C-alpha cells in the first residue's frame, strides 16, 4: 500500500516485526560461541573469529545493501529478501563442523541480517511520527530476545546442539513473509545516506568529540566483543544452572533501564547518565572476578544499566552534538564503531586470550582483560561526560584488575575443556 498506515494500526504491526527481528539475534547471539567452543571443540582463536563474523558482516554490509533501499526498492521488500537469504545461510551454517565454512557462512549471515536492523528502524520512524514513542516498539525487540532464549533453553538444550540455528532460520523465514505486509516505505530516490558515518569525521576537529568517539571504541572492545563472546562459556565454566537462560537477565534489566533512560536523562542530564553507565561497566566486570553465583547474577542485572546508560545515551549524545546535516552520519559512525569495529576487535582478542591462556581463562579473560581495555576508554569518556575530577575512580580501578590473578586458578584449569 502506498498511503501511510494510521499510527494506531502501525504500532502492533511494527512491534511484532521488532519481536521477530531480535528473536533472530537472540537465537544465536549468546549460544553461538558456547556451541563452537564446547560442542565443536574449536580452539580459542577460532572461537574469537566466529564471534567476530557477524560484526564483520555489519562492517561490510552497509556499502552493499543501503543503496538498494535508498534508491531502488521499498524498505519492506529489501527487508523480506535479506531475511530470506539469512534464513537459508543459517540453515547451512548450523550443519557445518569445520571452522572455515562456519566462519564464511556466519559472515554472510551478518551481511544479510545486520542491515535489516536499520531497515526496520527506517520503517518504524517513517510510520511513527513522534520519535519519542519509538521505544514503545523497540522494547518488543528485547522481549523477542528473551522469549526465544528461554524457548531454546527449555526445548533445545540451551545451545548444546545445533538446533538454535534452525530456530533462528525459522524466525528469519517468518519475518521474511511478514515483512511484505508491513506499511509501504518507498525509496527516497537519492543516495545521499552516509551509512558508514564518513561525514561525521568533520567533527573530529572538536577535541571533545574526538575523545568521545575514541572512548566509545575502546569501551566497545570489552563490552561488545570480550563479554558477549565469552558470556555463555564463562557461565558454563562456573557450573551455573541453565547458562543460556541466565543471559536473559541482561534483557530483563535492559527493558527496565531503557524505560528509565529518558526520564533520568531529563532530570540529571546526559553527562551524568553517561557517567553512571561507565561506572556500571566497571561494576559488571568486577562481579565476575570470582566464581560466585550471587555476584554473577548482579553482574548480569547490571547489563541493562550499563548498556542503556552508556551506549543508548551515546546515540543521544551524538544526536546532540551533530548538526542537522550530520545527524545520520554520526549515528552511522557510532553504530559502525560499536557493532562493527569494537566487536570484531573484542571477539578476536577474546579468542586470542582463550587460545594463549587456556589455564587462566577465568582469571585473565573475564577479569583483567575487559577492565584493562575499558579503563582508558572510561577515563576518557568521563572527560567528555563530566568534570575532570570525576575521572579518578575510573583510573583507580586498575589496581583491582591487577590483583585479579590472586584468585585461585584451579577452577579455571579444571573447567578449561568446556571452553576449549
PDB file of N, CA and C in Angstrom, residues 41-136:
ATOM      1  N   UNK A  41      34.341 -28.005  19.800  1.00  0.00           N
ATOM      2  CA  UNK A  41      35.709 -28.004  20.328  1.00  0.00           C
ATOM      3  C   UNK A  41      36.668 -27.168  19.489  1.00  0.00           C
ATOM      4  N   UNK A  42      36.188 -26.039  19.000  1.00  0.00           N
ATOM      5  CA  UNK A  42      37.080 -25.119  18.294  1.00  0.00           C
ATOM      6  C   UNK A  42      38.089 -24.542  19.287  1.00  0.00           C
ATOM      7  N   UNK A  43      39.336 -24.354  18.870  1.00  0.00           N
ATOM      8  CA  UNK A  43      40.298 -23.680  19.751  1.00  0.00           C
ATOM      9  C   UNK A  43      39.894 -22.229  19.971  1.00  0.00           C
ATOM     10  N   UNK A  44      40.484 -21.620  20.994  1.00  0.00           N
ATOM     11  CA  UNK A  44      40.077 -20.285  21.392  1.00  0.00           C
ATOM     12  C   UNK A  44      40.159 -19.247  20.302  1.00  0.00           C
ATOM     13  N   UNK A  45      41.241 -19.289  19.495  1.00  0.00           N
ATOM     14  CA  UNK A  45      41.360 -18.279  18.441  1.00  0.00           C
ATOM     15  C   UNK A  45      40.262 -18.432  17.397  1.00  0.00           C
ATOM     16  N   UNK A  46      39.836 -19.662  17.127  1.00  0.00           N
ATOM     17  CA  UNK A  46      38.732 -19.877  16.187  1.00  0.00           C
ATOM     18  C   UNK A  46      37.404 -19.403  16.779  1.00  0.00           C
ATOM     19  N   UNK A  47      37.214 -19.617  18.080  1.00  0.00           N
ATOM     20  CA  UNK A  47      36.003 -19.123  18.738  1.00  0.00           C
ATOM     21  C   UNK A  47      35.915 -17.605  18.607  1.00  0.00           C
ATOM     22  N   UNK A  48      37.056 -16.939  18.782  1.00  0.00           N
ATOM     23  CA  UNK A  48      37.073 -15.485  18.652  1.00  0.00           C
ATOM     24  C   UNK A  48      36.663 -15.017  17.272  1.00  0.00           C
ATOM     25  N   UNK A  49      37.158 -15.681  16.246  1.00  0.00           N
ATOM     26  CA  UNK A  49      36.801 -15.285  14.879  1.00  0.00           C
ATOM     27  C   UNK A  49      35.336 -15.589  14.565  1.00  0.00           C
ATOM     28  N   UNK A  50      34.807 -16.683  15.113  1.00  0.00           N
ATOM     29  CA  UNK A  50      33.379 -16.961  14.924  1.00  0.00           C
ATOM     30  C   UNK A  50      32.548 -15.861  15.578  1.00  0.00           C
ATOM     31  N   UNK A  51      32.969 -15.427  16.765  1.00  0.00           N
ATOM     32  CA  UNK A  51      32.276 -14.328  17.419  1.00  0.00           C
ATOM     33  C   UNK A  51      32.367 -13.031  16.646  1.00  0.00           C
ATOM     34  N   UNK A  52      33.444 -12.874  15.872  1.00  0.00           N
ATOM     35  CA  UNK A  52      33.643 -11.650  15.087  1.00  0.00           C
ATOM     36  C   UNK A  52      32.934 -11.693  13.743  1.00  0.00           C
ATOM     37  N   UNK A  53      32.414 -12.846  13.350  1.00  0.00           N
ATOM     38  CA  UNK A  53      31.871 -13.000  11.997  1.00  0.00           C
ATOM     39  C   UNK A  53      30.700 -12.062  11.733  1.00  0.00           C
ATOM     40  N   UNK A  54      29.742 -12.012  12.642  1.00  0.00           N
ATOM     41  CA  UNK A  54      28.567 -11.156  12.446  1.00  0.00           C
ATOM     42  C   UNK A  54      28.969  -9.687  12.369  1.00  0.00           C
ATOM     43  N   UNK A  55      29.797  -9.178  13.293  1.00  0.00           N
ATOM     44  CA  UNK A  55      30.209  -7.770  13.151  1.00  0.00           C
ATOM     45  C   UNK A  55      31.036  -7.488  11.905  1.00  0.00           C
ATOM     46  N   UNK A  56      31.801  -8.466  11.419  1.00  0.00           N
ATOM     47  CA  UNK A  56      32.487  -8.260  10.139  1.00  0.00           C
ATOM     48  C   UNK A  56      31.452  -8.022   9.050  1.00  0.00           C
ATOM     49  N   UNK A  57      30.399  -8.825   9.078  1.00  0.00           N
ATOM     50  CA  UNK A  57      29.305  -8.598   8.135  1.00  0.00           C
ATOM     51  C   UNK A  57      28.665  -7.243   8.319  1.00  0.00           C
ATOM     52  N   UNK A  58      28.583  -6.783   9.582  1.00  0.00           N
ATOM     53  CA  UNK A  58      27.997  -5.469   9.856  1.00  0.00           C
ATOM     54  C   UNK A  58      28.822  -4.346   9.249  1.00  0.00           C
ATOM     55  N   UNK A  59      30.137  -4.533   9.178  1.00  0.00           N
ATOM     56  CA  UNK A  59      31.008  -3.513   8.586  1.00  0.00           C
ATOM     57  C   UNK A  59      30.879  -3.513   7.066  1.00  0.00           C
ATOM     58  N   UNK A  60      30.813  -4.705   6.480  1.00  0.00           N
ATOM     59  CA  UNK A  60      30.800  -4.816   5.022  1.00  0.00           C
ATOM     60  C   UNK A  60      29.439  -4.504   4.413  1.00  0.00           C
ATOM     61  N   UNK A  61      28.371  -4.844   5.119  1.00  0.00           N
ATOM     62  CA  UNK A  61      27.043  -4.809   4.515  1.00  0.00           C
ATOM     63  C   UNK A  61      26.542  -3.434   4.098  1.00  0.00           C
ATOM     64  N   UNK A  62      26.726  -2.364   4.905  1.00  0.00           N
ATOM     65  CA  UNK A  62      26.112  -1.085   4.520  1.00  0.00           C
ATOM     66  C   UNK A  62      26.495  -0.612   3.134  1.00  0.00           C
ATOM     67  N   UNK A  63      27.735  -0.843   2.735  1.00  0.00           N
ATOM     68  CA  UNK A  63      28.189  -0.383   1.423  1.00  0.00           C
ATOM     69  C   UNK A  63      27.467  -1.117   0.296  1.00  0.00           C
ATOM     70  N   UNK A  64      26.994  -2.348   0.570  1.00  0.00           N
ATOM     71  CA  UNK A  64      26.366  -3.154  -0.473  1.00  0.00           C
ATOM     72  C   UNK A  64      24.848  -3.086  -0.440  1.00  0.00           C
ATOM     73  N   UNK A  65      24.290  -2.958   0.762  1.00  0.00           N
ATOM     74  CA  UNK A  65      22.845  -3.090   0.924  1.00  0.00           C
ATOM     75  C   UNK A  65      22.129  -1.755   0.925  1.00  0.00           C
ATOM     76  N   UNK A  66      22.705  -0.742   1.570  1.00  0.00           N
ATOM     77  CA  UNK A  66      22.000   0.530   1.744  1.00  0.00           C
ATOM     78  C   UNK A  66      21.494   1.135   0.434  1.00  0.00           C
ATOM     79  N   UNK A  67      22.274   1.102  -0.659  1.00  0.00           N
ATOM     80  CA  UNK A  67      21.758   1.700  -1.897  1.00  0.00           C
ATOM     81  C   UNK A  67      20.474   1.056  -2.410  1.00  0.00           C
ATOM     82  N   UNK A  68      20.248  -0.224  -2.081  1.00  0.00           N
ATOM     83  CA  UNK A  68      19.026  -0.884  -2.553  1.00  0.00           C
ATOM     84  C   UNK A  68      17.783  -0.197  -2.005  1.00  0.00           C
ATOM     85  N   UNK A  69      17.785   0.069  -0.691  1.00  0.00           N
ATOM     86  CA  UNK A  69      16.626   0.712  -0.080  1.00  0.00           C
ATOM     87  C   UNK A  69      16.621   2.217  -0.308  1.00  0.00           C
ATOM     88  N   UNK A  70      17.805   2.800  -0.502  1.00  0.00           N
ATOM     89  CA  UNK A  70      17.877   4.245  -0.710  1.00  0.00           C
ATOM     90  C   UNK A  70      17.368   4.642  -2.090  1.00  0.00           C
ATOM     91  N   UNK A  71      17.598   3.781  -3.090  1.00  0.00           N
ATOM     92  CA  UNK A  71      17.388   4.227  -4.465  1.00  0.00           C
ATOM     93  C   UNK A  71      16.397   3.394  -5.263  1.00  0.00           C
ATOM     94  N   UNK A  72      16.294   2.092  -4.973  1.00  0.00           N
ATOM     95  CA  UNK A  72      15.622   1.217  -5.926  1.00  0.00           C
ATOM     96  C   UNK A  72      14.365   0.525  -5.404  1.00  0.00           C
ATOM     97  N   UNK A  73      14.377   0.029  -4.174  1.00  0.00           N
ATOM     98  CA  UNK A  73      13.290  -0.827  -3.704  1.00  0.00           C
ATOM     99  C   UNK A  73      12.721  -0.314  -2.387  1.00  0.00           C
ATOM    100  N   UNK A  74      11.454  -0.625  -2.152  1.00  0.00           N
ATOM    101  CA  UNK A  74      10.831  -0.283  -0.872  1.00  0.00           C
ATOM    102  C   UNK A  74      11.531  -1.032   0.258  1.00  0.00           C
ATOM    103  N   UNK A  75      11.629  -0.379   1.409  1.00  0.00           N
ATOM    104  CA  UNK A  75      12.398  -0.939   2.522  1.00  0.00           C
ATOM    105  C   UNK A  75      11.856  -2.290   2.965  1.00  0.00           C
ATOM    106  N   UNK A  76      10.533  -2.452   2.999  1.00  0.00           N
ATOM    107  CA  UNK A  76       9.969  -3.714   3.481  1.00  0.00           C
ATOM    108  C   UNK A  76      10.277  -4.869   2.527  1.00  0.00           C
ATOM    109  N   UNK A  77      10.453  -4.581   1.235  1.00  0.00           N
ATOM    110  CA  UNK A  77      10.793  -5.631   0.275  1.00  0.00           C
ATOM    111  C   UNK A  77      12.258  -6.051   0.420  1.00  0.00           C
ATOM    112  N   UNK A  78      13.136  -5.083   0.625  1.00  0.00           N
ATOM    113  CA  UNK A  78      14.541  -5.415   0.883  1.00  0.00           C
ATOM    114  C   UNK A  78      14.653  -6.200   2.184  1.00  0.00           C
ATOM    115  N   UNK A  79      13.875  -5.795   3.187  1.00  0.00           N
ATOM    116  CA  UNK A  79      13.860  -6.493   4.475  1.00  0.00           C
ATOM    117  C   UNK A  79      13.470  -7.957   4.288  1.00  0.00           C
ATOM    118  N   UNK A  80      12.432  -8.206   3.512  1.00  0.00           N
ATOM    119  CA  UNK A  80      11.974  -9.576   3.282  1.00  0.00           C
ATOM    120  C   UNK A  80      13.035 -10.400   2.557  1.00  0.00           C
ATOM    121  N   UNK A  81      13.649  -9.827   1.538  1.00  0.00           N
ATOM    122  CA  UNK A  81      14.653 -10.548   0.755  1.00  0.00           C
ATOM    123  C   UNK A  81      15.869 -10.905   1.607  1.00  0.00           C
ATOM    124  N   UNK A  82      16.344  -9.956   2.403  1.00  0.00           N
ATOM    125  CA  UNK A  82      17.528 -10.206   3.221  1.00  0.00           C
ATOM    126  C   UNK A  82      17.254 -11.258   4.292  1.00  0.00           C
ATOM    127  N   UNK A  83      16.065 -11.241   4.870  1.00  0.00           N
ATOM    128  CA  UNK A  83      15.747 -12.261   5.872  1.00  0.00           C
ATOM    129  C   UNK A  83      15.610 -13.644   5.241  1.00  0.00           C
ATOM    130  N   UNK A  84      15.121 -13.709   4.030  1.00  0.00           N
ATOM    131  CA  UNK A  84      15.064 -14.992   3.336  1.00  0.00           C
ATOM    132  C   UNK A  84      16.469 -15.551   3.136  1.00  0.00           C
ATOM    133  N   UNK A  85      17.390 -14.710   2.671  1.00  0.00           N
ATOM    134  CA  UNK A  85      18.775 -15.144   2.495  1.00  0.00           C
ATOM    135  C   UNK A  85      19.410 -15.535   3.824  1.00  0.00           C
ATOM    136  N   UNK A  86      19.182 -14.724   4.859  1.00  0.00           N
ATOM    137  CA  UNK A  86      19.769 -15.014   6.168  1.00  0.00           C
ATOM    138  C   UNK A  86      19.279 -16.354   6.699  1.00  0.00           C
ATOM    139  N   UNK A  87      17.999 -16.669   6.500  1.00  0.00           N
ATOM    140  CA  UNK A  87      17.471 -17.945   6.955  1.00  0.00           C
ATOM    141  C   UNK A  87      18.130 -19.126   6.261  1.00  0.00           C
ATOM    142  N   UNK A  88      18.325 -19.012   4.958  1.00  0.00           N
ATOM    143  CA  UNK A  88      18.991 -20.082   4.208  1.00  0.00           C
ATOM    144  C   UNK A  88      20.425 -20.263   4.697  1.00  0.00           C
ATOM    145  N   UNK A  89      21.123 -19.156   4.899  1.00  0.00           N
ATOM    146  CA  UNK A  89      22.511 -19.217   5.350  1.00  0.00           C
ATOM    147  C   UNK A  89      22.621 -19.783   6.762  1.00  0.00           C
ATOM    148  N   UNK A  90      21.669 -19.469   7.635  1.00  0.00           N
ATOM    149  CA  UNK A  90      21.691 -20.025   8.988  1.00  0.00           C
ATOM    150  C   UNK A  90      21.483 -21.533   8.969  1.00  0.00           C
ATOM    151  N   UNK A  91      20.608 -22.020   8.096  1.00  0.00           N
ATOM    152  CA  UNK A  91      20.438 -23.471   7.947  1.00  0.00           C
ATOM    153  C   UNK A  91      21.743 -24.123   7.507  1.00  0.00           C
ATOM    154  N   UNK A  92      22.439 -23.478   6.583  1.00  0.00           N
ATOM    155  CA  UNK A  92      23.719 -24.001   6.108  1.00  0.00           C
ATOM    156  C   UNK A  92      24.770 -23.961   7.214  1.00  0.00           C
ATOM    157  N   UNK A  93      24.853 -22.838   7.930  1.00  0.00           N
ATOM    158  CA  UNK A  93      25.867 -22.688   8.979  1.00  0.00           C
ATOM    159  C   UNK A  93      25.691 -23.723  10.078  1.00  0.00           C
ATOM    160  N   UNK A  94      24.442 -24.036  10.423  1.00  0.00           N
ATOM    161  CA  UNK A  94      24.199 -24.978  11.503  1.00  0.00           C
ATOM    162  C   UNK A  94      24.639 -26.392  11.208  1.00  0.00           C
ATOM    163  N   UNK A  95      24.908 -26.688   9.952  1.00  0.00           N
ATOM    164  CA  UNK A  95      25.328 -28.029   9.569  1.00  0.00           C
ATOM    165  C   UNK A  95      26.818 -28.117   9.283  1.00  0.00           C
ATOM    166  N   UNK A  96      27.548 -27.067   9.611  1.00  0.00           N
ATOM    167  CA  UNK A  96      28.992 -27.059   9.413  1.00  0.00           C
ATOM    168  C   UNK A  96      29.703 -27.446  10.704  1.00  0.00           C
ATOM    169  N   UNK A  97      30.745 -28.234  10.570  1.00  0.00           N
ATOM    170  CA  UNK A  97      31.544 -28.629  11.724  1.00  0.00           C
ATOM    171  C   UNK A  97      32.995 -28.208  11.583  1.00  0.00           C
ATOM    172  N   UNK A  98      33.357 -27.629  10.449  1.00  0.00           N
ATOM    173  CA  UNK A  98      34.714 -27.133  10.227  1.00  0.00           C
ATOM    174  C   UNK A  98      34.728 -25.618  10.374  1.00  0.00           C
ATOM    175  N   UNK A  99      35.887 -25.101  10.742  1.00  0.00           N
ATOM    176  CA  UNK A  99      35.995 -23.681  11.075  1.00  0.00           C
ATOM    177  C   UNK A  99      35.714 -22.762   9.895  1.00  0.00           C
ATOM    178  N   UNK A 100      36.398 -22.963   8.770  1.00  0.00           N
ATOM    179  CA  UNK A 100      36.300 -22.005   7.674  1.00  0.00           C
ATOM    180  C   UNK A 100      34.899 -21.939   7.063  1.00  0.00           C
ATOM    181  N   UNK A 101      34.243 -23.080   6.778  1.00  0.00           N
ATOM    182  CA  UNK A 101      32.867 -22.966   6.270  1.00  0.00           C
ATOM    183  C   UNK A 101      31.931 -22.268   7.251  1.00  0.00           C
ATOM    184  N   UNK A 102      32.103 -22.557   8.553  1.00  0.00           N
ATOM    185  CA  UNK A 102      31.273 -21.892   9.558  1.00  0.00           C
ATOM    186  C   UNK A 102      31.537 -20.390   9.573  1.00  0.00           C
ATOM    187  N   UNK A 103      32.804 -19.998   9.522  1.00  0.00           N
ATOM    188  CA  UNK A 103      33.158 -18.575   9.555  1.00  0.00           C
ATOM    189  C   UNK A 103      32.569 -17.834   8.366  1.00  0.00           C
ATOM    190  N   UNK A 104      32.756 -18.379   7.168  1.00  0.00           N
ATOM    191  CA  UNK A 104      32.261 -17.710   5.964  1.00  0.00           C
ATOM    192  C   UNK A 104      30.734 -17.630   5.969  1.00  0.00           C
ATOM    193  N   UNK A 105      30.091 -18.700   6.439  1.00  0.00           N
ATOM    194  CA  UNK A 105      28.627 -18.690   6.489  1.00  0.00           C
ATOM    195  C   UNK A 105      28.118 -17.629   7.451  1.00  0.00           C
ATOM    196  N   UNK A 106      28.765 -17.479   8.613  1.00  0.00           N
ATOM    197  CA  UNK A 106      28.299 -16.501   9.597  1.00  0.00           C
ATOM    198  C   UNK A 106      28.614 -15.071   9.165  1.00  0.00           C
ATOM    199  N   UNK A 107      29.707 -14.866   8.438  1.00  0.00           N
ATOM    200  CA  UNK A 107      29.956 -13.533   7.874  1.00  0.00           C
ATOM    201  C   UNK A 107      28.842 -13.178   6.895  1.00  0.00           C
ATOM    202  N   UNK A 108      28.460 -14.162   6.066  1.00  0.00           N
ATOM    203  CA  UNK A 108      27.368 -13.926   5.118  1.00  0.00           C
ATOM    204  C   UNK A 108      26.052 -13.662   5.846  1.00  0.00           C
ATOM    205  N   UNK A 109      25.821 -14.384   6.949  1.00  0.00           N
ATOM    206  CA  UNK A 109      24.626 -14.118   7.757  1.00  0.00           C
ATOM    207  C   UNK A 109      24.647 -12.684   8.269  1.00  0.00           C
ATOM    208  N   UNK A 110      25.810 -12.250   8.757  1.00  0.00           N
ATOM    209  CA  UNK A 110      25.927 -10.884   9.252  1.00  0.00           C
ATOM    210  C   UNK A 110      25.662  -9.849   8.179  1.00  0.00           C
ATOM    211  N   UNK A 111      26.121 -10.119   6.965  1.00  0.00           N
ATOM    212  CA  UNK A 111      25.899  -9.179   5.866  1.00  0.00           C
ATOM    213  C   UNK A 111      24.425  -9.088   5.498  1.00  0.00           C
ATOM    214  N   UNK A 112      23.689 -10.172   5.702  1.00  0.00           N
ATOM    215  CA  UNK A 112      22.251 -10.144   5.405  1.00  0.00           C
ATOM    216  C   UNK A 112      21.436  -9.623   6.577  1.00  0.00           C
ATOM    217  N   UNK A 113      21.808 -10.035   7.795  1.00  0.00           N
ATOM    218  CA  UNK A 113      20.967  -9.712   8.946  1.00  0.00           C
ATOM    219  C   UNK A 113      21.183  -8.298   9.480  1.00  0.00           C
ATOM    220  N   UNK A 114      22.433  -7.882   9.672  1.00  0.00           N
ATOM    221  CA  UNK A 114      22.679  -6.613  10.359  1.00  0.00           C
ATOM    222  C   UNK A 114      22.047  -5.412   9.654  1.00  0.00           C
ATOM    223  N   UNK A 115      22.048  -5.334   8.315  1.00  0.00           N
ATOM    224  CA  UNK A 115      21.388  -4.180   7.684  1.00  0.00           C
ATOM    225  C   UNK A 115      19.884  -4.142   7.918  1.00  0.00           C
ATOM    226  N   UNK A 116      19.285  -5.285   8.254  1.00  0.00           N
ATOM    227  CA  UNK A 116      17.835  -5.289   8.442  1.00  0.00           C
ATOM    228  C   UNK A 116      17.420  -4.517   9.687  1.00  0.00           C
ATOM    229  N   UNK A 117      18.334  -4.351  10.635  1.00  0.00           N
ATOM    230  CA  UNK A 117      18.003  -3.556  11.823  1.00  0.00           C
ATOM    231  C   UNK A 117      17.759  -2.109  11.424  1.00  0.00           C
ATOM    232  N   UNK A 118      18.674  -1.556  10.624  1.00  0.00           N
ATOM    233  CA  UNK A 118      18.497  -0.174  10.164  1.00  0.00           C
ATOM    234  C   UNK A 118      17.284  -0.048   9.248  1.00  0.00           C
ATOM    235  N   UNK A 119      17.055  -1.061   8.410  1.00  0.00           N
ATOM    236  CA  UNK A 119      15.888  -1.020   7.526  1.00  0.00           C
ATOM    237  C   UNK A 119      14.584  -0.996   8.324  1.00  0.00           C
ATOM    238  N   UNK A 120      14.506  -1.854   9.334  1.00  0.00           N
ATOM    239  CA  UNK A 120      13.292  -1.871  10.145  1.00  0.00           C
ATOM    240  C   UNK A 120      13.141  -0.566  10.924  1.00  0.00           C
ATOM    241  N   UNK A 121      14.257  -0.003  11.382  1.00  0.00           N
ATOM    242  CA  UNK A 121      14.193   1.297  12.058  1.00  0.00           C
ATOM    243  C   UNK A 121      13.641   2.370  11.125  1.00  0.00           C
ATOM    244  N   UNK A 122      14.066   2.333   9.868  1.00  0.00           N
ATOM    245  CA  UNK A 122      13.584   3.339   8.921  1.00  0.00           C
ATOM    246  C   UNK A 122      12.080   3.210   8.706  1.00  0.00           C
ATOM    247  N   UNK A 123      11.581   1.972   8.709  1.00  0.00           N
ATOM    248  CA  UNK A 123      10.138   1.765   8.585  1.00  0.00           C
ATOM    249  C   UNK A 123       9.418   2.301   9.821  1.00  0.00           C
ATOM    250  N   UNK A 124       9.984   2.025  10.994  1.00  0.00           N
ATOM    251  CA  UNK A 124       9.368   2.496  12.238  1.00  0.00           C
ATOM    252  C   UNK A 124       9.292   4.015  12.259  1.00  0.00           C
ATOM    253  N   UNK A 125      10.416   4.677  11.976  1.00  0.00           N
ATOM    254  CA  UNK A 125      10.437   6.138  12.063  1.00  0.00           C
ATOM    255  C   UNK A 125       9.573   6.788  10.979  1.00  0.00           C
ATOM    256  N   UNK A 126       9.372   6.092   9.879  1.00  0.00           N
ATOM    257  CA  UNK A 126       8.518   6.624   8.823  1.00  0.00           C
ATOM    258  C   UNK A 126       7.047   6.613   9.233  1.00  0.00           C
ATOM    259  N   UNK A 127       6.652   5.619  10.011  1.00  0.00           N
ATOM    260  CA  UNK A 127       5.228   5.435  10.299  1.00  0.00           C
ATOM    261  C   UNK A 127       4.860   5.709  11.759  1.00  0.00           C
ATOM    262  N   UNK A 128       5.852   6.053  12.586  1.00  0.00           N
ATOM    263  CA  UNK A 128       5.594   6.518  13.954  1.00  0.00           C
ATOM    264  C   UNK A 128       6.042   7.969  14.003  1.00  0.00           C
ATOM    265  N   UNK A 129       5.138   8.917  13.876  1.00  0.00           N
ATOM    266  CA  UNK A 129       5.523  10.311  13.672  1.00  0.00           C
ATOM    267  C   UNK A 129       6.329  10.917  14.812  1.00  0.00           C
ATOM    268  N   UNK A 130       6.050  10.538  16.055  1.00  0.00           N
ATOM    269  CA  UNK A 130       6.781  11.081  17.198  1.00  0.00           C
ATOM    270  C   UNK A 130       7.881  10.102  17.578  1.00  0.00           C
ATOM    271  N   UNK A 131       9.128  10.484  17.348  1.00  0.00           N
ATOM    272  CA  UNK A 131      10.240   9.570  17.612  1.00  0.00           C
ATOM    273  C   UNK A 131      10.348   9.203  19.083  1.00  0.00           C
ATOM    274  N   UNK A 132       9.846  10.050  19.969  1.00  0.00           N
ATOM    275  CA  UNK A 132       9.887   9.722  21.388  1.00  0.00           C
ATOM    276  C   UNK A 132       9.026   8.505  21.717  1.00  0.00           C
ATOM    277  N   UNK A 133       8.112   8.156  20.821  1.00  0.00           N
ATOM    278  CA  UNK A 133       7.269   6.978  21.030  1.00  0.00           C
ATOM    279  C   UNK A 133       7.868   5.712  20.428  1.00  0.00           C
ATOM    280  N   UNK A 134       8.974   5.851  19.692  1.00  0.00           N
ATOM    281  CA  UNK A 134       9.586   4.678  19.070  1.00  0.00           C
ATOM    282  C   UNK A 134       9.996   3.607  20.075  1.00  0.00           C
ATOM    283  N   UNK A 135      10.484   3.978  21.291  1.00  0.00           N
ATOM    284  CA  UNK A 135      10.822   2.920  22.253  1.00  0.00           C
ATOM    285  C   UNK A 135       9.667   1.991  22.588  1.00  0.00           C
ATOM    286  N   UNK A 136       8.439   2.437  22.395  1.00  0.00           N
ATOM    287  CA  UNK A 136       7.293   1.545  22.601  1.00  0.00           C
ATOM    288  C   UNK A 136       7.354   0.362  21.647  1.00  0.00           C
TER     289      UNK A 136
END
